[in-house]
């Protein structure tokens, strides 16, 4: 009975070999999710970090990064895995624009392995992926935050909900805006339905945290819907300012 699945796995490896999320090459040895040499090319987040957003800070005497001292944060705190640099940017672009969703297998596994205990400590009732506008989802074919949340759900034992938080307005590109402009751009872009009884602790899931404007806008919508605590987890995080 095991011969057929093994045959299918063999043919899948031949026709669709796993690609490395960093270099894009075929991963060897088979069964790994990343080239061994590419692990060191990623800039893993190291402590000390900001107690609010999780960005790296210079030393232990600094509690909050510059961004978090200047801007009010409605979320409790967040965790991220890797600093967002050129290597991370290229990997994320391939996920979003070249449909390399399989790269999320590696990133989700690394998040559970490196941050799993701290995520469970949040005591989240649900994982809620940051939604994309329906037109963007049709264009891309998927929402990378939702794909990530579903990969995290099983190992963490936390269910995913994609029906509560919605993106109702398509906003202008965020790249050219500062943090204040980004938040203003996102105002009224997200809506949340009233949370079910017993659902009070929310963990938002997204691919990248930069200025925090997206997470902040989502948090405000969820607070209005009845959330008592809102945390977030992301793969990548921008450097502090």
Coordinates of C-alpha atoms in Angstrom, one line a residue:
X1 CA 0.0 0.0 0.0
X2 CA 2.9 2.3 0.5
X3 CA 4.4 1.9 -3.0
X4 CA 1.9 4.3 -4.7
X5 CA 2.5 7.3 -2.4
X6 CA 6.2 6.8 -2.6
X7 CA 5.9 6.7 -6.4
X8 CA 3.9 9.9 -6.3
X9 CA 6.4 11.5 -4.0
X10 CA 9.3 10.5 -6.3
X11 CA 7.6 11.8 -9.4
X12 CA 6.7 15.1 -7.6
X13 CA 10.4 15.5 -6.7
X14 CA 11.3 15.0 -10.3
X15 CA 8.7 17.3 -11.8
X16 CA 8.5 19.9 -9.1
X17 CA 11.7 19.9 -7.1
X18 CA 11.7 22.1 -4.0
X19 CA 13.3 25.4 -4.5
X20 CA 15.3 27.3 -1.9
X21 CA 13.4 30.4 -0.6
X22 CA 16.7 32.4 -0.6
X23 CA 18.7 31.5 -3.8
X24 CA 15.9 29.9 -5.8
X25 CA 17.9 26.8 -6.6
X26 CA 16.9 23.2 -6.1
X27 CA 17.3 22.3 -2.4
X28 CA 19.7 19.5 -1.6
X29 CA 19.7 17.2 0.2
X30 CA 16.1 16.3 -0.6
X31 CA 13.7 16.7 2.2
X32 CA 15.2 20.0 3.4
X33 CA 13.3 23.3 3.0
X34 CA 16.3 25.5 2.4
X35 CA 19.9 25.2 1.2
X36 CA 22.1 24.7 4.2
X37 CA 24.4 27.5 3.1
X38 CA 21.5 29.9 2.6
X39 CA 20.5 29.8 6.3
X40 CA 23.4 32.2 7.1
X41 CA 22.3 34.6 4.4
X42 CA 19.2 35.5 6.4
X43 CA 19.4 38.2 9.0
X44 CA 17.7 36.6 12.0
X45 CA 16.2 38.9 14.5
X46 CA 18.4 39.0 17.6
X47 CA 17.8 40.4 21.1
X48 CA 17.6 43.0 22.4
X49 CA 14.4 44.1 20.7
X50 CA 11.7 46.7 21.1
X51 CA 9.2 45.6 23.8
X52 CA 6.3 46.7 21.6
X53 CA 7.0 45.9 17.9
X54 CA 9.9 43.5 18.2
X55 CA 12.5 45.5 16.1
X56 CA 16.1 45.1 17.1
X57 CA 17.4 47.9 19.3
X58 CA 21.0 48.9 20.1
X59 CA 21.2 47.7 23.7
X60 CA 19.2 46.3 26.7
X61 CA 18.7 49.8 28.2
X62 CA 16.4 50.7 25.3
X63 CA 12.9 49.6 25.9
X64 CA 11.2 50.9 22.8
X65 CA 12.4 51.6 19.3
X66 CA 12.3 55.2 17.9
X67 CA 9.1 54.5 15.9
X68 CA 7.2 53.1 19.0
X69 CA 8.2 56.1 21.1
X70 CA 6.7 58.5 18.5
X71 CA 3.5 56.6 17.6
X72 CA 0.7 55.3 19.8
X73 CA 0.3 51.6 19.4
X74 CA -3.0 49.9 20.0
X75 CA -1.7 46.4 19.8
X76 CA -0.1 44.7 22.8
X77 CA 3.2 43.6 21.2
X78 CA 4.5 41.5 18.3
X79 CA 7.2 39.0 17.2
X80 CA 9.1 38.7 14.0
X81 CA 11.6 36.2 12.7
X82 CA 13.9 37.9 10.2
X83 CA 15.1 41.4 9.5
X84 CA 13.8 42.8 6.2
X85 CA 16.8 43.4 3.9
X86 CA 17.6 42.8 0.2
X87 CA 17.7 39.0 0.6
X88 CA 14.4 39.0 2.4
X89 CA 12.8 41.4 -0.1
X90 CA 13.8 39.2 -3.1
X91 CA 12.4 36.1 -1.3
X92 CA 9.1 37.8 -0.5
X93 CA 8.7 39.2 -4.0
X94 CA 9.0 35.6 -5.4
X95 CA 6.3 34.5 -3.0
X96 CA 3.9 37.3 -3.9
X97 CA 4.5 37.8 -7.6
X98 CA 5.8 34.4 -8.8
X99 CA 3.5 32.2 -6.7
X100 CA 6.3 30.6 -4.7
X101 CA 3.9 29.8 -1.8
X102 CA 6.0 26.7 -1.0
X103 CA 8.6 29.1 0.5
X104 CA 6.2 29.6 3.3
X105 CA 6.7 26.0 4.4
X106 CA 10.2 27.0 5.5
X107 CA 9.3 30.3 7.0
X108 CA 6.4 28.9 9.0
X109 CA 8.5 26.0 10.3
X110 CA 11.2 28.4 11.4
X111 CA 8.6 30.6 13.1
X112 CA 7.2 27.7 15.1
X113 CA 10.7 26.4 15.9
X114 CA 12.2 29.7 17.0
X115 CA 9.2 31.6 18.3
X116 CA 6.6 28.9 19.1
X117 CA 6.8 29.1 22.9
X118 CA 6.5 32.9 22.8
X119 CA 3.5 32.7 20.4
X120 CA 1.7 30.2 22.6
X121 CA 2.4 32.5 25.6
X122 CA 0.2 35.1 23.9
X123 CA -2.7 32.7 24.7
X124 CA -4.4 33.6 21.4
X125 CA -7.9 32.3 20.7
X126 CA -7.5 32.7 17.0
X127 CA -5.0 33.5 14.2
X128 CA -6.4 36.3 11.9
X129 CA -4.4 36.9 8.7
X130 CA -4.2 40.5 7.6
X131 CA -6.6 40.6 4.6
X132 CA -5.9 41.9 1.1
X133 CA -8.5 43.6 -1.0
X134 CA -10.6 41.2 -3.0
X135 CA -9.3 42.6 -6.3
X136 CA -5.7 42.1 -5.2
X137 CA -6.6 38.5 -4.1
X138 CA -8.1 37.8 -7.6
X139 CA -5.1 39.3 -9.3
X140 CA -2.6 37.3 -7.2
X141 CA -4.7 34.2 -6.6
X142 CA -4.0 34.0 -2.9
X143 CA -3.3 36.0 0.3
X144 CA 0.2 35.3 1.5
X145 CA -0.7 36.2 5.1
X146 CA -3.6 33.6 5.0
X147 CA -1.3 31.0 3.6
X148 CA 1.2 31.6 6.4
X149 CA -1.5 31.5 9.1
X150 CA -2.8 28.1 7.9
X151 CA 0.7 26.7 8.0
X152 CA 1.2 28.0 11.6
X153 CA -2.3 26.9 12.8
X154 CA -1.6 23.1 13.1
X155 CA 1.7 23.1 14.9
X156 CA 0.6 25.9 17.2
X157 CA -2.9 24.4 17.9
X158 CA -4.6 27.8 17.2
X159 CA -7.5 28.0 14.7
X160 CA -7.5 30.4 11.7
X161 CA -10.4 32.8 11.1
X162 CA -10.7 34.7 7.8
X163 CA -14.2 36.0 8.1
X164 CA -14.0 38.5 10.9
X165 CA -11.5 41.0 9.5
X166 CA -12.0 42.4 6.0
X167 CA -10.3 44.9 3.8
X168 CA -13.1 46.9 2.3
X169 CA -11.1 49.7 0.5
X170 CA -8.2 49.4 -1.9
X171 CA -5.6 51.8 -0.8
X172 CA -2.8 53.7 -2.7
X173 CA 0.7 52.1 -2.6
X174 CA 2.3 52.5 0.8
X175 CA 6.0 52.5 -0.3
X176 CA 6.3 56.3 -0.9
X177 CA 4.5 57.3 2.3
X178 CA 5.9 57.9 5.8
X179 CA 4.4 56.2 8.8
X180 CA 1.8 58.9 9.5
X181 CA 0.8 59.0 5.8
X182 CA 0.5 55.2 5.7
X183 CA -1.8 55.1 8.7
X184 CA -4.0 57.8 7.2
X185 CA -4.0 55.9 3.9
X186 CA -5.3 52.9 5.7
X187 CA -8.0 54.6 7.8
X188 CA -11.4 52.9 7.2
X189 CA -9.7 50.3 5.0
X190 CA -10.4 47.5 7.5
X191 CA -13.6 46.5 9.1
X192 CA -14.2 43.7 11.7
X193 CA -17.5 42.0 12.6
X194 CA -18.4 41.6 16.3
X195 CA -16.2 38.9 17.9
X196 CA -17.9 35.7 19.0
X197 CA -18.3 35.2 22.8
X198 CA -15.0 33.8 24.2
X199 CA -12.8 35.2 21.4
X200 CA -10.9 38.0 23.1
X201 CA -7.2 37.4 22.4
X202 CA -6.3 37.9 18.7
X203 CA -3.0 37.1 17.0
X204 CA -2.7 38.9 13.7
X205 CA -0.5 37.2 11.0
X206 CA 1.2 39.1 8.2
X207 CA 4.3 38.7 6.1
X208 CA 6.1 42.0 6.8
X209 CA 6.0 44.6 9.6
X210 CA 7.6 47.9 8.5
X211 CA 6.1 51.1 10.1
X212 CA 3.3 49.3 11.8
X213 CA 0.5 51.2 10.1
X214 CA -1.2 48.1 8.7
X215 CA -1.1 46.2 12.0
X216 CA -2.3 49.3 13.8
X217 CA -5.2 49.8 11.5
X218 CA -6.3 46.2 11.8
X219 CA -5.9 46.4 15.6
X220 CA -8.2 49.4 15.9
X221 CA -10.9 47.6 13.9
X222 CA -10.6 44.5 16.1
X223 CA -10.6 46.6 19.3
X224 CA -13.9 48.1 18.1
X225 CA -15.2 44.6 17.5
X226 CA -14.5 43.6 21.1
X227 CA -10.9 42.3 21.2
X228 CA -9.3 42.7 24.6
X229 CA -5.7 41.8 23.5
X230 CA -4.2 42.0 20.0
X231 CA -0.8 40.6 19.2
X232 CA 1.0 40.1 15.9
X233 CA 3.5 37.7 14.3
X234 CA 5.3 38.3 11.0
X235 CA 8.1 36.6 9.0
X236 CA 10.0 39.9 8.3
X237 CA 10.4 43.2 10.1
X238 CA 11.9 46.4 8.9
X239 CA 14.8 48.0 10.8
X240 CA 14.1 50.5 13.5
X241 CA 14.4 54.2 12.8

